[in-house]
Structure formats: C-alpha cells, structure tokens
C-alpha cells in the first residue's frame, strides 16, 4: 500500500482500502510512523465523514471507526486528548443516526438550531442558531456525547414569525 499520508483524503482512502490483515498491519505501521499529524488527519477525516453521512450510511461509518480502532488501538498514547476518541466518534455517529431516523426527510427543510441547557444551574443556555438541518444534526451529534447529568439538548426546527434588528427604529 503506497500512500503518502500527507492529506486527510489519502489517509481516508487508505483506511477504506485496508481490507486484509496484512494491509491493515501495513497501514498501522505507516500511521504509527507518521505520528501526531497522521492520527490527527485520520480523526478529522472520520469526523468529516460523520458530518456528511446521510440516511442509511451510519453502519458503514461505524465499521470504518471500528477499523480505525483496530489499526490505531491506543491513540491516547500519542495525545491524551484522544484517550477516548474512537468511542466518542462512535457515539457521534449513533446519535446522528438516531436523529436522522427520528426526523423524516420531508420535515428537514428550513432553519434549525441546537440548544444545550441545564435548568438546575444558573448559567446561560448555549444556542447554535441559523443552521441547515444537515449542520444542526452534526452539531447535535457532536455535543450529545458530552452532556452531563441534568443537561438537556434540543435539536429544533425554527419557525420565525418576526425578525427585527436594532437598526429598525
């Protein structure tokens, strides 16, 4: 397998092509030799795939995350930030699949937002407004694994009845 590992796309293609145990072993060695940047590109390529997958594609993405876990079983040894990265990416893919299954395609038009709140604490609600459904469902999937007890997350379709700016006196 002759892959330079210089871009996320090259790493992504290598991950997809590594089918046999020998190919996976060769890819694991190549990734290990590339250090932090190669693993970073692999993680980002998987995150981008989670962002872009559509209905019915979650199982394929989960299989690729599993393959990445087999090839790089301990990414936390390279960076402590990646201690639980494969599990986090799996949860993101599952939460996105859950949202795609819950919201039918015909209801996905318009403006969407994601809110994160803890009603038992006196702090501001985090709101991510003005998104398409595709962007909002990814933000939901990205934030959902990080929820702590008593926090709630809402993926909401926005119905705007009126918009006024401070310039409108």
PDB file of C-alpha atoms in Angstrom:
ATOM      1  CA  UNK A   1       0.000   0.000   0.000  1.00  0.00           C
ATOM      2  CA  UNK A   2       1.794   3.106  -1.230  1.00  0.00           C
ATOM      3  CA  UNK A   3       0.095   6.049   0.442  1.00  0.00           C
ATOM      4  CA  UNK A   4       1.967   9.214   1.406  1.00  0.00           C
ATOM      5  CA  UNK A   5      -0.337  10.068   4.362  1.00  0.00           C
ATOM      6  CA  UNK A   6       0.096  13.792   3.718  1.00  0.00           C
ATOM      7  CA  UNK A   7      -3.594  14.656   3.462  1.00  0.00           C
ATOM      8  CA  UNK A   8      -6.747  13.576   5.217  1.00  0.00           C
ATOM      9  CA  UNK A   9      -8.086  12.271   1.896  1.00  0.00           C
ATOM     10  CA  UNK A  10      -5.064   9.984   1.409  1.00  0.00           C
ATOM     11  CA  UNK A  11      -5.476   8.602   4.927  1.00  0.00           C
ATOM     12  CA  UNK A  12      -9.213   8.196   4.390  1.00  0.00           C
ATOM     13  CA  UNK A  13      -8.676   6.298   1.142  1.00  0.00           C
ATOM     14  CA  UNK A  14      -6.043   4.084   2.769  1.00  0.00           C
ATOM     15  CA  UNK A  15      -8.407   3.287   5.645  1.00  0.00           C
ATOM     16  CA  UNK A  16     -11.170   2.327   3.231  1.00  0.00           C
ATOM     17  CA  UNK A  17      -8.854   0.144   1.123  1.00  0.00           C
ATOM     18  CA  UNK A  18      -7.156  -1.686   4.015  1.00  0.00           C
ATOM     19  CA  UNK A  19      -9.177  -4.893   3.875  1.00  0.00           C
ATOM     20  CA  UNK A  20      -6.798  -7.749   4.559  1.00  0.00           C
ATOM     21  CA  UNK A  21      -4.919  -8.253   7.840  1.00  0.00           C
ATOM     22  CA  UNK A  22      -1.623  -7.576   6.014  1.00  0.00           C
ATOM     23  CA  UNK A  23      -2.954  -4.303   4.560  1.00  0.00           C
ATOM     24  CA  UNK A  24      -4.219  -3.223   7.972  1.00  0.00           C
ATOM     25  CA  UNK A  25      -0.881  -4.056   9.576  1.00  0.00           C
ATOM     26  CA  UNK A  26       0.986  -2.078   6.896  1.00  0.00           C
ATOM     27  CA  UNK A  27      -1.365   0.873   7.372  1.00  0.00           C
ATOM     28  CA  UNK A  28      -0.939   0.693  11.165  1.00  0.00           C
ATOM     29  CA  UNK A  29       2.829   0.865  10.749  1.00  0.00           C
ATOM     30  CA  UNK A  30       2.567   3.756   8.329  1.00  0.00           C
ATOM     31  CA  UNK A  31       0.257   5.686  10.661  1.00  0.00           C
ATOM     32  CA  UNK A  32       2.458   4.965  13.684  1.00  0.00           C
ATOM     33  CA  UNK A  33       5.457   6.242  11.734  1.00  0.00           C
ATOM     34  CA  UNK A  34       3.617   9.451  10.847  1.00  0.00           C
ATOM     35  CA  UNK A  35       2.977  10.409  14.456  1.00  0.00           C
ATOM     36  CA  UNK A  36       0.580  13.050  15.675  1.00  0.00           C
ATOM     37  CA  UNK A  37      -0.330  14.699  12.351  1.00  0.00           C
ATOM     38  CA  UNK A  38      -1.293  11.462  10.636  1.00  0.00           C
ATOM     39  CA  UNK A  39      -3.545  10.381  13.508  1.00  0.00           C
ATOM     40  CA  UNK A  40      -4.989  13.902  13.659  1.00  0.00           C
ATOM     41  CA  UNK A  41      -5.833  13.699   9.935  1.00  0.00           C
ATOM     42  CA  UNK A  42      -7.396  10.264  10.431  1.00  0.00           C
ATOM     43  CA  UNK A  43      -9.589  11.509  13.296  1.00  0.00           C
ATOM     44  CA  UNK A  44     -10.596  14.602  11.328  1.00  0.00           C
ATOM     45  CA  UNK A  45     -11.391  12.528   8.234  1.00  0.00           C
ATOM     46  CA  UNK A  46     -13.680  10.327  10.327  1.00  0.00           C
ATOM     47  CA  UNK A  47     -15.296  13.379  11.937  1.00  0.00           C
ATOM     48  CA  UNK A  48     -15.930  14.831   8.469  1.00  0.00           C
ATOM     49  CA  UNK A  49     -17.455  11.526   7.359  1.00  0.00           C
ATOM     50  CA  UNK A  50     -19.792  11.674  10.360  1.00  0.00           C
ATOM     51  CA  UNK A  51     -20.715  15.228   9.343  1.00  0.00           C
ATOM     52  CA  UNK A  52     -21.545  14.191   5.798  1.00  0.00           C
ATOM     53  CA  UNK A  53     -23.211  10.804   6.067  1.00  0.00           C
ATOM     54  CA  UNK A  54     -26.870  10.550   5.098  1.00  0.00           C
ATOM     55  CA  UNK A  55     -29.751   8.234   5.929  1.00  0.00           C
ATOM     56  CA  UNK A  56     -28.750   4.579   5.842  1.00  0.00           C
ATOM     57  CA  UNK A  57     -24.976   5.214   5.873  1.00  0.00           C
ATOM     58  CA  UNK A  58     -24.283   5.067   9.624  1.00  0.00           C
ATOM     59  CA  UNK A  59     -23.363   1.379   9.705  1.00  0.00           C
ATOM     60  CA  UNK A  60     -20.635   1.925   7.116  1.00  0.00           C
ATOM     61  CA  UNK A  61     -19.224   4.845   9.102  1.00  0.00           C
ATOM     62  CA  UNK A  62     -19.316   2.800  12.319  1.00  0.00           C
ATOM     63  CA  UNK A  63     -17.448  -0.008  10.529  1.00  0.00           C
ATOM     64  CA  UNK A  64     -14.731   2.449   9.451  1.00  0.00           C
ATOM     65  CA  UNK A  65     -14.399   3.757  13.006  1.00  0.00           C
ATOM     66  CA  UNK A  66     -14.021   0.143  14.152  1.00  0.00           C
ATOM     67  CA  UNK A  67     -11.337  -0.395  11.525  1.00  0.00           C
ATOM     68  CA  UNK A  68      -9.529   2.761  12.697  1.00  0.00           C
ATOM     69  CA  UNK A  69      -9.701   1.450  16.274  1.00  0.00           C
ATOM     70  CA  UNK A  70      -8.110  -1.830  15.133  1.00  0.00           C
ATOM     71  CA  UNK A  71      -5.360  -0.010  13.228  1.00  0.00           C
ATOM     72  CA  UNK A  72      -4.660   2.584  15.958  1.00  0.00           C
ATOM     73  CA  UNK A  73      -5.824   0.912  19.192  1.00  0.00           C
ATOM     74  CA  UNK A  74      -4.278   3.474  21.561  1.00  0.00           C
ATOM     75  CA  UNK A  75      -4.383   6.977  20.060  1.00  0.00           C
ATOM     76  CA  UNK A  76      -4.213   8.364  23.613  1.00  0.00           C
ATOM     77  CA  UNK A  77      -0.564   7.287  23.714  1.00  0.00           C
ATOM     78  CA  UNK A  78       0.126   9.924  21.033  1.00  0.00           C
ATOM     79  CA  UNK A  79      -2.124  12.631  22.508  1.00  0.00           C
ATOM     80  CA  UNK A  80      -4.070  12.491  25.787  1.00  0.00           C
ATOM     81  CA  UNK A  81      -6.889  14.332  24.001  1.00  0.00           C
ATOM     82  CA  UNK A  82      -7.529  11.137  22.012  1.00  0.00           C
ATOM     83  CA  UNK A  83      -7.839   8.812  25.004  1.00  0.00           C
ATOM     84  CA  UNK A  84     -11.450   8.004  24.170  1.00  0.00           C
ATOM     85  CA  UNK A  85     -11.664   9.303  20.591  1.00  0.00           C
ATOM     86  CA  UNK A  86     -12.950   6.123  18.944  1.00  0.00           C
ATOM     87  CA  UNK A  87     -15.783   5.761  21.468  1.00  0.00           C
ATOM     88  CA  UNK A  88     -16.655   9.429  21.099  1.00  0.00           C
ATOM     89  CA  UNK A  89     -16.769   9.170  17.300  1.00  0.00           C
ATOM     90  CA  UNK A  90     -18.925   6.031  17.555  1.00  0.00           C
ATOM     91  CA  UNK A  91     -21.357   7.831  19.873  1.00  0.00           C
ATOM     92  CA  UNK A  92     -21.475  10.806  17.485  1.00  0.00           C
ATOM     93  CA  UNK A  93     -22.344   8.521  14.568  1.00  0.00           C
ATOM     94  CA  UNK A  94     -25.012   6.713  16.596  1.00  0.00           C
ATOM     95  CA  UNK A  95     -26.594   9.958  17.823  1.00  0.00           C
ATOM     96  CA  UNK A  96     -26.650  11.335  14.292  1.00  0.00           C
ATOM     97  CA  UNK A  97     -28.255   8.106  13.037  1.00  0.00           C
ATOM     98  CA  UNK A  98     -30.827   8.363  15.862  1.00  0.00           C
ATOM     99  CA  UNK A  99     -31.714  11.928  14.836  1.00  0.00           C
ATOM    100  CA  UNK A 100     -31.916  11.021  11.139  1.00  0.00           C
ATOM    101  CA  UNK A 101     -34.268   8.158  11.978  1.00  0.00           C
ATOM    102  CA  UNK A 102     -36.432  10.349  14.232  1.00  0.00           C
ATOM    103  CA  UNK A 103     -36.875  13.251  11.793  1.00  0.00           C
ATOM    104  CA  UNK A 104     -38.324  12.348   8.385  1.00  0.00           C
ATOM    105  CA  UNK A 105     -36.655  13.862   5.296  1.00  0.00           C
ATOM    106  CA  UNK A 106     -39.764  15.866   4.411  1.00  0.00           C
ATOM    107  CA  UNK A 107     -39.508  17.722   7.762  1.00  0.00           C
ATOM    108  CA  UNK A 108     -35.857  18.748   7.393  1.00  0.00           C
ATOM    109  CA  UNK A 109     -36.199  21.950   5.396  1.00  0.00           C
ATOM    110  CA  UNK A 110     -35.896  25.421   6.882  1.00  0.00           C
ATOM    111  CA  UNK A 111     -33.820  26.825   9.700  1.00  0.00           C
ATOM    112  CA  UNK A 112     -32.615  24.684  12.623  1.00  0.00           C
ATOM    113  CA  UNK A 113     -30.866  25.289  15.915  1.00  0.00           C
ATOM    114  CA  UNK A 114     -29.341  23.327  18.777  1.00  0.00           C
ATOM    115  CA  UNK A 115     -29.751  24.355  22.413  1.00  0.00           C
ATOM    116  CA  UNK A 116     -27.886  22.989  25.428  1.00  0.00           C
ATOM    117  CA  UNK A 117     -29.191  23.889  28.871  1.00  0.00           C
ATOM    118  CA  UNK A 118     -29.030  22.786  32.488  1.00  0.00           C
ATOM    119  CA  UNK A 119     -32.222  24.021  34.149  1.00  0.00           C
ATOM    120  CA  UNK A 120     -30.784  23.337  37.603  1.00  0.00           C
ATOM    121  CA  UNK A 121     -27.848  25.735  37.241  1.00  0.00           C
ATOM    122  CA  UNK A 122     -27.835  29.495  36.960  1.00  0.00           C
ATOM    123  CA  UNK A 123     -25.903  29.874  33.740  1.00  0.00           C
ATOM    124  CA  UNK A 124     -26.598  30.812  30.168  1.00  0.00           C
ATOM    125  CA  UNK A 125     -28.129  28.458  27.664  1.00  0.00           C
ATOM    126  CA  UNK A 126     -25.851  27.627  24.738  1.00  0.00           C
ATOM    127  CA  UNK A 127     -27.627  28.184  21.429  1.00  0.00           C
ATOM    128  CA  UNK A 128     -26.338  27.378  17.963  1.00  0.00           C
ATOM    129  CA  UNK A 129     -28.869  29.075  15.629  1.00  0.00           C
ATOM    130  CA  UNK A 130     -29.330  29.653  11.927  1.00  0.00           C
ATOM    131  CA  UNK A 131     -28.295  26.256  10.581  1.00  0.00           C
ATOM    132  CA  UNK A 132     -29.492  23.875   7.931  1.00  0.00           C
ATOM    133  CA  UNK A 133     -30.729  20.505   9.154  1.00  0.00           C
ATOM    134  CA  UNK A 134     -27.503  18.834   7.993  1.00  0.00           C
ATOM    135  CA  UNK A 135     -25.352  21.218  10.040  1.00  0.00           C
ATOM    136  CA  UNK A 136     -27.647  21.150  13.067  1.00  0.00           C
ATOM    137  CA  UNK A 137     -27.804  17.352  13.213  1.00  0.00           C
ATOM    138  CA  UNK A 138     -23.989  17.236  13.175  1.00  0.00           C
ATOM    139  CA  UNK A 139     -23.722  19.825  15.972  1.00  0.00           C
ATOM    140  CA  UNK A 140     -26.302  17.811  17.933  1.00  0.00           C
ATOM    141  CA  UNK A 141     -24.303  14.601  17.390  1.00  0.00           C
ATOM    142  CA  UNK A 142     -21.059  16.356  18.355  1.00  0.00           C
ATOM    143  CA  UNK A 143     -22.425  17.859  21.583  1.00  0.00           C
ATOM    144  CA  UNK A 144     -24.656  14.967  22.680  1.00  0.00           C
ATOM    145  CA  UNK A 145     -21.844  12.684  23.961  1.00  0.00           C
ATOM    146  CA  UNK A 146     -20.564  15.478  26.218  1.00  0.00           C
ATOM    147  CA  UNK A 147     -23.803  16.072  28.133  1.00  0.00           C
ATOM    148  CA  UNK A 148     -23.524  15.871  31.898  1.00  0.00           C
ATOM    149  CA  UNK A 149     -26.256  14.965  34.353  1.00  0.00           C
ATOM    150  CA  UNK A 150     -29.226  17.366  34.281  1.00  0.00           C
ATOM    151  CA  UNK A 151     -28.175  18.927  30.960  1.00  0.00           C
ATOM    152  CA  UNK A 152     -30.599  18.754  28.090  1.00  0.00           C
ATOM    153  CA  UNK A 153     -30.005  19.168  24.389  1.00  0.00           C
ATOM    154  CA  UNK A 154     -32.612  20.199  21.869  1.00  0.00           C
ATOM    155  CA  UNK A 155     -32.468  19.861  18.110  1.00  0.00           C
ATOM    156  CA  UNK A 156     -35.132  22.320  16.999  1.00  0.00           C
ATOM    157  CA  UNK A 157     -36.692  23.483  13.793  1.00  0.00           C
ATOM    158  CA  UNK A 158     -37.159  27.255  13.932  1.00  0.00           C
ATOM    159  CA  UNK A 159     -40.387  28.960  12.995  1.00  0.00           C
ATOM    160  CA  UNK A 160     -39.676  32.665  12.663  1.00  0.00           C
ATOM    161  CA  UNK A 161     -42.685  34.947  12.941  1.00  0.00           C
ATOM    162  CA  UNK A 162     -40.802  38.213  13.054  1.00  0.00           C
ATOM    163  CA  UNK A 163     -37.218  39.430  12.890  1.00  0.00           C
ATOM    164  CA  UNK A 164     -36.207  42.924  13.994  1.00  0.00           C
ATOM    165  CA  UNK A 165     -32.754  44.470  14.194  1.00  0.00           C
ATOM    166  CA  UNK A 166     -31.541  47.328  16.378  1.00  0.00           C
ATOM    167  CA  UNK A 167     -31.267  49.423  13.239  1.00  0.00           C
ATOM    168  CA  UNK A 168     -35.056  49.199  12.789  1.00  0.00           C
ATOM    169  CA  UNK A 169     -36.158  52.176  14.915  1.00  0.00           C
TER     170      UNK A 169
END
